[in-house]
PDB file of C-alpha atoms and ligand atoms in Angstrom:
ATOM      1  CA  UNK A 211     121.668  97.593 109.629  1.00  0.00           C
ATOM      2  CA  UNK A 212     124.952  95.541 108.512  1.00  0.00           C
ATOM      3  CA  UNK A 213     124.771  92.479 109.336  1.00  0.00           C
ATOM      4  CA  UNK A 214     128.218  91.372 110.876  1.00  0.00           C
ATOM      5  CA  UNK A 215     129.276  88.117 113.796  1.00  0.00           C
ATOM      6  CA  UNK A 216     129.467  91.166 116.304  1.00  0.00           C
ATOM      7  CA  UNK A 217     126.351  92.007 118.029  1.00  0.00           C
ATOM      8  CA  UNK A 218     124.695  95.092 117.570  1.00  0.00           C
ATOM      9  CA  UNK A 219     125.610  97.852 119.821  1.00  0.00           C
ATOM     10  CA  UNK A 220     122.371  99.607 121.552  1.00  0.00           C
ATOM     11  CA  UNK A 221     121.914 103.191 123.852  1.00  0.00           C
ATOM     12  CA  UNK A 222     119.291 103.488 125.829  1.00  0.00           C
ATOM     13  CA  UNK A 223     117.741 106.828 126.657  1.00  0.00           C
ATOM     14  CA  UNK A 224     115.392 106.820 129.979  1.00  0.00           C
ATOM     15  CA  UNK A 225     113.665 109.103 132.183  1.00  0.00           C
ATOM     16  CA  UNK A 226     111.943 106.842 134.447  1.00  0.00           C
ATOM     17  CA  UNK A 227     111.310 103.123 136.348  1.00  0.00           C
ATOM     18  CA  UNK A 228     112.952 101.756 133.390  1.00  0.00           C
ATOM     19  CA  UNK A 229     110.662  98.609 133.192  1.00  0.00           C
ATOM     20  CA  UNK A 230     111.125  98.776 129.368  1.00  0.00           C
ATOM     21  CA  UNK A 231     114.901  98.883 129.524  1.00  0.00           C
ATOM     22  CA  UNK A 232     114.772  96.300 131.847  1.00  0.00           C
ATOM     23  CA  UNK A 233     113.255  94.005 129.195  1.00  0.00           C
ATOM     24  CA  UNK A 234     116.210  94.925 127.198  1.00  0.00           C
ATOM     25  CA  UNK A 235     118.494  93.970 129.696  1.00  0.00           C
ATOM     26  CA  UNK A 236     116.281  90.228 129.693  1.00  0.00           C
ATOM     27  CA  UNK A 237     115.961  89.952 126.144  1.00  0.00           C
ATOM     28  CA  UNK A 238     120.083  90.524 125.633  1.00  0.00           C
ATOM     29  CA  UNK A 239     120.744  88.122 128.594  1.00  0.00           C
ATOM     30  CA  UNK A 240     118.161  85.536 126.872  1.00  0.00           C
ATOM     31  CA  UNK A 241     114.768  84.433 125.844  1.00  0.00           C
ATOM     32  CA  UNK A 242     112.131  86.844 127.538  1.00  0.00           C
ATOM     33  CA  UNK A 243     109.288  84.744 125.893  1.00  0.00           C
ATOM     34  CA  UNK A 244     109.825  86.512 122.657  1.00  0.00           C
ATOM     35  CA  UNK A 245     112.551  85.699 121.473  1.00  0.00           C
ATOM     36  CA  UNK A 246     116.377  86.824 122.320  1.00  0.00           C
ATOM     37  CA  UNK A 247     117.926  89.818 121.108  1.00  0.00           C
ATOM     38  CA  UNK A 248     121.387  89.900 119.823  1.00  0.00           C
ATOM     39  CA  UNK A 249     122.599  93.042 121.090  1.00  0.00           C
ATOM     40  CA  UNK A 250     124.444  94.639 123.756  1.00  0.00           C
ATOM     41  CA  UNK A 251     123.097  97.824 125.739  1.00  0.00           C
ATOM     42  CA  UNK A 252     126.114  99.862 125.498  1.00  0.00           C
ATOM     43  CA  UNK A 253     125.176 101.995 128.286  1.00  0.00           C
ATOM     44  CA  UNK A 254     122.024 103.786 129.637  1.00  0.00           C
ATOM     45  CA  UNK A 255     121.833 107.683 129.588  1.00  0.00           C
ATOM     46  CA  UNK A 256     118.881 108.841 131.991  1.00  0.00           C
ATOM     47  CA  UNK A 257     118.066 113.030 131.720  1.00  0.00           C
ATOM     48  CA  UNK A 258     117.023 112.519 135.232  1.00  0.00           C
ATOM     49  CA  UNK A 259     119.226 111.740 138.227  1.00  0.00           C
ATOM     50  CA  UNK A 260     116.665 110.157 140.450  1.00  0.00           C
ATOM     51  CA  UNK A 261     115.342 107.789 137.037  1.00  0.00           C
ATOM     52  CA  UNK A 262     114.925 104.132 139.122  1.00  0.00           C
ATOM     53  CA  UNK A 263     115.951 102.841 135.179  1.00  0.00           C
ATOM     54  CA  UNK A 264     119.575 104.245 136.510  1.00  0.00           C
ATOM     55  CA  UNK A 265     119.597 101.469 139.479  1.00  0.00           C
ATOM     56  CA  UNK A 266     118.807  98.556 136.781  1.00  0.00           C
ATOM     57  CA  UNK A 267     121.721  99.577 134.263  1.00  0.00           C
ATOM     58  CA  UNK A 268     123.951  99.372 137.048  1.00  0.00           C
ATOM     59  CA  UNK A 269     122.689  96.172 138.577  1.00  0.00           C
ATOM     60  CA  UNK A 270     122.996  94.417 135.308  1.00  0.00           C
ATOM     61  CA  UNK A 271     126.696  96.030 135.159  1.00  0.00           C
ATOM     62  CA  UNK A 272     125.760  98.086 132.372  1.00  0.00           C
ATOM     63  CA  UNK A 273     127.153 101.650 132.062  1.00  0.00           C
ATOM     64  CA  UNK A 274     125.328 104.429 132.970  1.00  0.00           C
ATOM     65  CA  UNK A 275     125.434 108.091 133.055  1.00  0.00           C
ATOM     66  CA  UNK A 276     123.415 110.833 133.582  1.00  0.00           C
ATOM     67  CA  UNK A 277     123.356 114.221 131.609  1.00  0.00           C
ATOM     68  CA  UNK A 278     120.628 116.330 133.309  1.00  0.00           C
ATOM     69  CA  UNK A 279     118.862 118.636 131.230  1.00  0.00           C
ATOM     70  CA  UNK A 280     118.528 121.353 133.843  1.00  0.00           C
ATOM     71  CA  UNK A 281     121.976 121.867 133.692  1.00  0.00           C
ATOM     72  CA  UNK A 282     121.551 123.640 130.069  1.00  0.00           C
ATOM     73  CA  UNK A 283     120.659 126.911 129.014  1.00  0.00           C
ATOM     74  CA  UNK A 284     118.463 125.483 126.110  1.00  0.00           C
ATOM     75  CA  UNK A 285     117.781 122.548 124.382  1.00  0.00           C
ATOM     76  CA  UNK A 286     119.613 122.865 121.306  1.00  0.00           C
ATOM     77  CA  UNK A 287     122.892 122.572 124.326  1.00  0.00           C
ATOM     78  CA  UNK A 288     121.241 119.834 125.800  1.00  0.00           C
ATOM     79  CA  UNK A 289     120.625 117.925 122.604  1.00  0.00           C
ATOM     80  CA  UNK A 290     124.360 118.680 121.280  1.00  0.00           C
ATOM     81  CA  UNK A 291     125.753 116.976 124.605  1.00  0.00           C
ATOM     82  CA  UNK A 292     123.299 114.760 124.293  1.00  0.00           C
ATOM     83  CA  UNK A 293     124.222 113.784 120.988  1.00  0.00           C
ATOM     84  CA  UNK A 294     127.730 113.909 121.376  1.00  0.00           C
ATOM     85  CA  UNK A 295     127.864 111.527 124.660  1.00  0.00           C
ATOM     86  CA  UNK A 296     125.684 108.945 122.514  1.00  0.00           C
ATOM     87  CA  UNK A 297     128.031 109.275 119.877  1.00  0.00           C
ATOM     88  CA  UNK A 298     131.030 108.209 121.807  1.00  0.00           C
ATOM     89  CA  UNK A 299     129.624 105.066 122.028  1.00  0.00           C
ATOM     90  CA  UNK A 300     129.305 104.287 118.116  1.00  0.00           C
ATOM     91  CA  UNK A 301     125.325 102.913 118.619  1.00  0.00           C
ATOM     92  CA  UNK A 302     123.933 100.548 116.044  1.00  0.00           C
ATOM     93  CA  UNK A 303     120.508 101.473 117.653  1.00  0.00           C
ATOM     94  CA  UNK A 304     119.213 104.430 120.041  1.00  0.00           C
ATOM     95  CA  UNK A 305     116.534 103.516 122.100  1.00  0.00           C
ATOM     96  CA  UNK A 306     114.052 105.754 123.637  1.00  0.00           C
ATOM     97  CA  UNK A 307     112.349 104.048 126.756  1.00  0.00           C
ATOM     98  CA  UNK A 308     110.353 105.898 128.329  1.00  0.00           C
ATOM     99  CA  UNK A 309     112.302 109.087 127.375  1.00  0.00           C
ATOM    100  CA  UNK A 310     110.641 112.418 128.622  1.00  0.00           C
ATOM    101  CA  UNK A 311     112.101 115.010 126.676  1.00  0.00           C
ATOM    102  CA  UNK A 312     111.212 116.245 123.379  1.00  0.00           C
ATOM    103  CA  UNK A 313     113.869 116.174 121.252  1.00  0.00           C
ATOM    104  CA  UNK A 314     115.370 118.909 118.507  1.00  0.00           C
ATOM    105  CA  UNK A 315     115.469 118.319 114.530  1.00  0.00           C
ATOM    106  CA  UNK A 316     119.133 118.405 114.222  1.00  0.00           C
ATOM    107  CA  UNK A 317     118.990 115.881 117.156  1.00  0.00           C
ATOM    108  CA  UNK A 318     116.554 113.665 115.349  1.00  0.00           C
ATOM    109  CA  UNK A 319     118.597 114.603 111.751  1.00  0.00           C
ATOM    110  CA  UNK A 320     121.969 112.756 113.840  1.00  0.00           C
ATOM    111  CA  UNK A 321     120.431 109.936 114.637  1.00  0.00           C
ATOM    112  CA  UNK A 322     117.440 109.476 111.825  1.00  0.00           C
ATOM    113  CA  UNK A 323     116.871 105.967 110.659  1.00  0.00           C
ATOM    114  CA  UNK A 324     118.816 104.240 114.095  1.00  0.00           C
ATOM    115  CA  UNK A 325     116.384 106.213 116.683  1.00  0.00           C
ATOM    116  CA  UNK A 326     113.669 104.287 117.561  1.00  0.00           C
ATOM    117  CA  UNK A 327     110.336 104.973 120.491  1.00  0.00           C
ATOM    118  CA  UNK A 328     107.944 103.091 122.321  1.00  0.00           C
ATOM    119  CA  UNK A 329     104.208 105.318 122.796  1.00  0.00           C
ATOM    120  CA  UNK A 330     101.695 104.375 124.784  1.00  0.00           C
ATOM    121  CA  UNK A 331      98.977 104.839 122.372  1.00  0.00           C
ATOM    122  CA  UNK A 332      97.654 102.880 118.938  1.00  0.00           C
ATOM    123  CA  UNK A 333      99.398 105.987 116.914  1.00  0.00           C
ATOM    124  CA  UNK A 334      98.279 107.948 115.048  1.00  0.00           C
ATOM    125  CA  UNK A 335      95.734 108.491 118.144  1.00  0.00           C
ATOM    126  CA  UNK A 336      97.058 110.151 121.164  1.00  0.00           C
ATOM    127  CA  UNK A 337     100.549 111.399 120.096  1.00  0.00           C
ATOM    128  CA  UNK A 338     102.036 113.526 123.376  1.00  0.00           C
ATOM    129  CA  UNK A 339     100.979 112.977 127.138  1.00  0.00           C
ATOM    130  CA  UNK A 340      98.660 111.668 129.138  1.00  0.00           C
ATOM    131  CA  UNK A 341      97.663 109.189 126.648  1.00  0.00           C
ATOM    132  CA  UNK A 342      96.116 106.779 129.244  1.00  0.00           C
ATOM    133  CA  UNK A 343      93.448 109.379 130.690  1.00  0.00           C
ATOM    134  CA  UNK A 344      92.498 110.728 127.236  1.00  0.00           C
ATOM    135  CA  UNK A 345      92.148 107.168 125.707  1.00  0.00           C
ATOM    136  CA  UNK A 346      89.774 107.086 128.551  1.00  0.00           C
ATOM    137  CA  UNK A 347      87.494 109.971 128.514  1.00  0.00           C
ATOM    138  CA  UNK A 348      86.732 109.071 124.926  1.00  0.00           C
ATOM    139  CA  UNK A 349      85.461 105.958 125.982  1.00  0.00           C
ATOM    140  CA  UNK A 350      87.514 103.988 123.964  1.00  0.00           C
ATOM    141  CA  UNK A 351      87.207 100.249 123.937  1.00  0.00           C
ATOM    142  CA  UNK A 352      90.654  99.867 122.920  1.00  0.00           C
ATOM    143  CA  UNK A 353      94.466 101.012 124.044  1.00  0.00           C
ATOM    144  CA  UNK A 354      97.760  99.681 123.051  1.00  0.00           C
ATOM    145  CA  UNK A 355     101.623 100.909 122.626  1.00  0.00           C
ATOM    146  CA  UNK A 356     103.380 101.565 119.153  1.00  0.00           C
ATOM    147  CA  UNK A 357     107.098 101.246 118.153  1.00  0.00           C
ATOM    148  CA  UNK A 358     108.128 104.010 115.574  1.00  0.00           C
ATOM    149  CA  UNK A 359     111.151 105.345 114.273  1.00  0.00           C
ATOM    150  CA  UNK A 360     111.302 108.698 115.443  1.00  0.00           C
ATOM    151  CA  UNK A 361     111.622 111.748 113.089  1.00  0.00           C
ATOM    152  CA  UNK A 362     111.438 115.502 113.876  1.00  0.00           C
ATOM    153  CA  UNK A 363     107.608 115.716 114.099  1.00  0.00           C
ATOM    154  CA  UNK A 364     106.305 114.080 117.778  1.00  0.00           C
ATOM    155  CA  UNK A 365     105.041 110.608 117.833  1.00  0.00           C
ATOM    156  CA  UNK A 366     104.758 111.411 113.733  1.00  0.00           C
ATOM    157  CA  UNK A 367     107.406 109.252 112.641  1.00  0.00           C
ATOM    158  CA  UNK A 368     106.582 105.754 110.417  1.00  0.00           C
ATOM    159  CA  UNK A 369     105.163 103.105 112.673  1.00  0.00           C
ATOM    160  CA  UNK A 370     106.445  99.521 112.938  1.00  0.00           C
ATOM    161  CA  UNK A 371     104.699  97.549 115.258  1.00  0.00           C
ATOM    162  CA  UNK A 372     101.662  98.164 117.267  1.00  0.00           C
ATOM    163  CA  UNK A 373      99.635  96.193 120.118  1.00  0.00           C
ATOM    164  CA  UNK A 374      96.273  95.991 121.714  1.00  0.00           C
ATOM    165  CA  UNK A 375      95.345  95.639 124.618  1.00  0.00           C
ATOM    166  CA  UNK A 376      91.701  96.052 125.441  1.00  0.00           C
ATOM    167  CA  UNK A 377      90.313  98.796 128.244  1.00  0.00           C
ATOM    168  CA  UNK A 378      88.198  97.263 130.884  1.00  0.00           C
ATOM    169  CA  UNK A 379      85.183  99.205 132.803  1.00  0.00           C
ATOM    170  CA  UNK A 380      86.937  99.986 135.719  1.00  0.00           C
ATOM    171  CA  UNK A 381      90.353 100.910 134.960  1.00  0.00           C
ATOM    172  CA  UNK A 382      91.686 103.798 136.077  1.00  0.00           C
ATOM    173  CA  UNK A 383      94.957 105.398 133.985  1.00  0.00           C
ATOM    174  CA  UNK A 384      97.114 103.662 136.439  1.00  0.00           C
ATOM    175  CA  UNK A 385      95.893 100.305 135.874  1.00  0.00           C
ATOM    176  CA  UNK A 386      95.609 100.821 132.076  1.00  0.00           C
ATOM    177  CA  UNK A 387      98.949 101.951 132.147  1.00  0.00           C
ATOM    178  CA  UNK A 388     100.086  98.847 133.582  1.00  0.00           C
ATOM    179  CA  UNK A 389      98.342  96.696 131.491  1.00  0.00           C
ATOM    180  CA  UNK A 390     100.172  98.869 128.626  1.00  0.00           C
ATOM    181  CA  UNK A 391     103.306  98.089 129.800  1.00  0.00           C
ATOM    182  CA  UNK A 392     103.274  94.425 129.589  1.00  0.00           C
ATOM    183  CA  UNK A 393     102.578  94.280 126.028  1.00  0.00           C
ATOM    184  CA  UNK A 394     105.898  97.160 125.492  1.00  0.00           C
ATOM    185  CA  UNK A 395     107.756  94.379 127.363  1.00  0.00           C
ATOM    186  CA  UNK A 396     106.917  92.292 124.515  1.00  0.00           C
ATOM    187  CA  UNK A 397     106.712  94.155 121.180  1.00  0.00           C
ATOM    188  CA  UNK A 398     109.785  96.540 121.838  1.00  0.00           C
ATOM    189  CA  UNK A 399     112.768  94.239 122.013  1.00  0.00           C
ATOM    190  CA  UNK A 400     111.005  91.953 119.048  1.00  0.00           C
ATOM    191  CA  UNK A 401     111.282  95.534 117.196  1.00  0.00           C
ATOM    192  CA  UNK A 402     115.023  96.020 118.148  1.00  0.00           C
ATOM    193  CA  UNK A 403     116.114  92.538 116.984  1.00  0.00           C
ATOM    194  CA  UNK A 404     114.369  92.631 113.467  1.00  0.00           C
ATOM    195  CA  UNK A 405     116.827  95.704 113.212  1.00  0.00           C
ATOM    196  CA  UNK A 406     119.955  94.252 114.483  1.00  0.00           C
ATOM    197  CA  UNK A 407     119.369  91.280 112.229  1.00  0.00           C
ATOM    198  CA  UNK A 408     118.782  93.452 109.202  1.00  0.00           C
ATOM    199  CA  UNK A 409     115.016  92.797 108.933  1.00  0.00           C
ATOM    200  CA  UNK A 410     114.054  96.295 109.077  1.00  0.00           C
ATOM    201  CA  UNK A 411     114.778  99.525 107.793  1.00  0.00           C
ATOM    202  CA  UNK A 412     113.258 103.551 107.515  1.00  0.00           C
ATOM    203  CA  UNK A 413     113.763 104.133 103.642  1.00  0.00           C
ATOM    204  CA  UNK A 414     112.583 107.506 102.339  1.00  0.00           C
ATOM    205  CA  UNK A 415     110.526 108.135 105.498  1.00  0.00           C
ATOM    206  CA  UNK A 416     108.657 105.153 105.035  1.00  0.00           C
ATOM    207  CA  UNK A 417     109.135 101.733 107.906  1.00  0.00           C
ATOM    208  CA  UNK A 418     110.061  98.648 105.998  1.00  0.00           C
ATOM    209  CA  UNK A 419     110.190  95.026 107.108  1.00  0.00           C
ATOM    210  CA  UNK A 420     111.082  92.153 105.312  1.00  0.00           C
ATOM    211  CA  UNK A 421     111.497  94.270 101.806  1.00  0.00           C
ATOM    212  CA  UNK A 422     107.289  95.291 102.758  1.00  0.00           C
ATOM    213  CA  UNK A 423     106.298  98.869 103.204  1.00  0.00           C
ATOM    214  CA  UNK A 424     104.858  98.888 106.835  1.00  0.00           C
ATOM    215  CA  UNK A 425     101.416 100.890 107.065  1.00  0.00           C
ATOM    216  CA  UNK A 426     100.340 103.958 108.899  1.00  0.00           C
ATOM    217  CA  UNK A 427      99.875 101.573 112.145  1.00  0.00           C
ATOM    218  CA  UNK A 428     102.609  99.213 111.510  1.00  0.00           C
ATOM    219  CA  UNK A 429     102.727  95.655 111.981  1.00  0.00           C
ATOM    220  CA  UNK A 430     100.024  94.394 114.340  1.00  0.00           C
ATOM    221  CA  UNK A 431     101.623  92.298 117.528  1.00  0.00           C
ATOM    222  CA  UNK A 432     100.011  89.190 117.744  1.00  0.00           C
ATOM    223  CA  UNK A 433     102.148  86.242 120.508  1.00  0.00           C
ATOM    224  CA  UNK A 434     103.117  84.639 117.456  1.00  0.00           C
ATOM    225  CA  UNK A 435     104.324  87.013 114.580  1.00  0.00           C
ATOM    226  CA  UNK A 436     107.024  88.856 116.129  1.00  0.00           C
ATOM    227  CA  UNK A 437     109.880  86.454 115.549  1.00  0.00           C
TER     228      UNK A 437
HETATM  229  N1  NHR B 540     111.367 113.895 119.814  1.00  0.00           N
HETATM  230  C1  NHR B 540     111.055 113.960 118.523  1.00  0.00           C
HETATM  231  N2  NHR B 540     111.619 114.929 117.796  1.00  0.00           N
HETATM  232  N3  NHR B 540     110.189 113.101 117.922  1.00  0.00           N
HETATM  233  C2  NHR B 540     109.597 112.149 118.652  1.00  0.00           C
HETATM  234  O1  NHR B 540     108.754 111.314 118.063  1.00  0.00           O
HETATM  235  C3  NHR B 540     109.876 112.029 120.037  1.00  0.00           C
HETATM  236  C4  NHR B 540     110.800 112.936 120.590  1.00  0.00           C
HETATM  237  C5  NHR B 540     111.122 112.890 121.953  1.00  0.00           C
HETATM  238  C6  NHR B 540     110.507 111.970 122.772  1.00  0.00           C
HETATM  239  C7  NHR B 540     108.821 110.218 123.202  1.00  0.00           C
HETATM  240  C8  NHR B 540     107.405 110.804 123.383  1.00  0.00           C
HETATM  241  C9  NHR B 540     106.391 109.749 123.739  1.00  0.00           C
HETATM  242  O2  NHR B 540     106.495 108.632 123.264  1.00  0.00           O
HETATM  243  C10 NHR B 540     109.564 111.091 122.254  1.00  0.00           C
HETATM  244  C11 NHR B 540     109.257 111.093 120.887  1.00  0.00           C
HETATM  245  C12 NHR B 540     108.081 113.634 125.786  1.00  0.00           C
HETATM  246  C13 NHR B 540     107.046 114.535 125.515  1.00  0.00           C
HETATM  247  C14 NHR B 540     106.957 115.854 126.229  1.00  0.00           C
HETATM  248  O3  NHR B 540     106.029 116.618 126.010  1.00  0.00           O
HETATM  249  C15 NHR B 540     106.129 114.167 124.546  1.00  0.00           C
HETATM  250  C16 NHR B 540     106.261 112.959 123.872  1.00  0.00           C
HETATM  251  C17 NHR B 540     107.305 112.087 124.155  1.00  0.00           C
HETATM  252  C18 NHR B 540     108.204 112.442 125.121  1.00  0.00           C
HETATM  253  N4  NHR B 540     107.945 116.218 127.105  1.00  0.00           N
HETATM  254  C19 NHR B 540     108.043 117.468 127.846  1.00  0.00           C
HETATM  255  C20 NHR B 540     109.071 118.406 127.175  1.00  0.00           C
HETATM  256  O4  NHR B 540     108.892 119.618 127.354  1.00  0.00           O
HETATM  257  C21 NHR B 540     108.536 117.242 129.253  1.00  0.00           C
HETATM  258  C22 NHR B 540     107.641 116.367 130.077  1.00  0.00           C
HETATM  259  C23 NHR B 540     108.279 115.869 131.369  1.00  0.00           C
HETATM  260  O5  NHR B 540     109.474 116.127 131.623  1.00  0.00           O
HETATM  261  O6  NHR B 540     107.578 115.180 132.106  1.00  0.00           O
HETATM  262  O7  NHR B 540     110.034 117.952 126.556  1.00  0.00           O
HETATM  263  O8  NHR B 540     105.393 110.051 124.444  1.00  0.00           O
HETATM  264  C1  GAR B 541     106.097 103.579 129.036  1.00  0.00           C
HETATM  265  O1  GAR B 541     104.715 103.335 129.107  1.00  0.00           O
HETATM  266  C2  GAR B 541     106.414 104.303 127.734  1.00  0.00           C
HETATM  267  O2  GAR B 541     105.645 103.872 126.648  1.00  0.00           O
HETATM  268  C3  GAR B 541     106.056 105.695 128.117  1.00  0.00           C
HETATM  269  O3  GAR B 541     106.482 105.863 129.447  1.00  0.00           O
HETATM  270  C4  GAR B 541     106.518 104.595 130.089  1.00  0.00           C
HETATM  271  C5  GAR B 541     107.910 104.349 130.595  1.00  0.00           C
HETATM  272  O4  GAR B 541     107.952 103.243 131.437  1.00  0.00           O
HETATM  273  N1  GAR B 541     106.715 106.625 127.270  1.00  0.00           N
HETATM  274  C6  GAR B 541     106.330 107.863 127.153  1.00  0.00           C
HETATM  275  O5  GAR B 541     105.285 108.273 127.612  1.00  0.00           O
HETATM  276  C7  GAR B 541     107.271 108.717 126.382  1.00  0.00           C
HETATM  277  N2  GAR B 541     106.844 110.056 126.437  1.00  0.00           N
HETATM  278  P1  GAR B 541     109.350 102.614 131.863  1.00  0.00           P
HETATM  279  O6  GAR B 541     110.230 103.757 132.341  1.00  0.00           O
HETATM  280  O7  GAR B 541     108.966 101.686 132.969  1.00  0.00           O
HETATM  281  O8  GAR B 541     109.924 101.916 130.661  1.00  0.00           O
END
């Protein structure tokens, strides 16, 4: 992104509790432990009314508005409104936070290259729903979140940075979900403030950081690389 003395202008797209958002609305307001991002949420868009995420955006004074799916005849409608009510707001960066609804090519095609996602899953493994459970019943040893750009093709798009968390004996998917989450807290608004500072880019479908072509998993989180 261009580099200018104004800070970058962010949406944020929820469904949910909104935890990641809220470490948006930390990160903006300060130093959440990994550094501050110099941004400002725009507003939050939630496709459900009852999304908890829509209580935070207000709390923080942050504008907020609901377009609710279910009032569309079909999602090429819902992604044009969509679309058009992010647009108003002239985004640097749209988030996707724990966004539920797949989204349409010419959707992605709007915003390609300033749409980024959080998954909870060390991509390529696990793209869709449900991750938690089915990282479980393979017995992995290992789960973890990944921030991608999105493109058309679901959870396909060029990873940027991924981290690991480790799955214990008795977790459930609730509790590995959890444990999940507090790494996102971490490794998404690191993500959003290499872009607003003009560290990264998606060139020719391909993640880059730093002028470096980012692998198939991305960078790998560790507490101290991020900055
Ligand atoms: N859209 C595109 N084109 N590409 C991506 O990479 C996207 C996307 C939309 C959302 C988030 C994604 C995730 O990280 C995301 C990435 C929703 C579903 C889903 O099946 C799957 C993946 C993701 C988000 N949604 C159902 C649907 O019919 C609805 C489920 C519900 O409402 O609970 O859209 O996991
Ligand atoms: C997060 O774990 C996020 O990675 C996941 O939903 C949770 C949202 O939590 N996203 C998806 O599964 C996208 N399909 P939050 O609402 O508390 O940020």
């Amino acid at each position: 992104m261009a580099v200018t003395n104004q800070p970058a202008r962010l949406v944020v797209l929820i469904s949910g509790g909104g935890s990641n958002l809220q470490s948006f609305i930390d990160a903006c307001g300060g130093d959440n432990g990994t550094g501050r991002l110099d941004a400002k949420i725009a507003a939050v868009i939630s496709n459900k009314p009852d999304a908890k995420g829509l209580e935070r955006a207000s709390q923080a004074g942050i504008l907020n508005i609901m377009v609710d799916h279910r009032a569309f005849d079909s999602r090429e409608e819902f992604d044009a409104n969509l679309g058009d009510v992010i647009e108003s707001f002239d985004p640097d960066l749209v988030i996707l936070a724990g966004f539920m609804r797949i989204l349409t090519t010419d959707f992605v095609n709007r915003f390609i290259g300033k749409l980024i996602n959080i998954h909870p899953s060390l991509l390529p493994a696990y793209p869709g729903l449900h991750t938690h459970q089915r990282a479980l019943d393979a017995g992995d040893a290992e789960a973890g979140a990944t921030v991608h750009f999105v493109t058309p093709e679901l959870d396909g798009g060029p990873a940027i940075l991924q981290a690991k968390v480790p799955i214990l004996a008795d977790d459930n998917a609730t509790s590995l979900a959890a444990r999940v989450l507090t790494v996102e807290h971490k490794i998404y608004p690191a993500v959003a403030q290499w872009f607003c500072s003009g560290r990264l880019q998606m060139t020719n479908g391909q993640a880059i950081l730093d002028n470096e072509i980012l692998g198939q998993t991305g960078r790998a989180f560790s507490q101290d690389n991020e900055r």
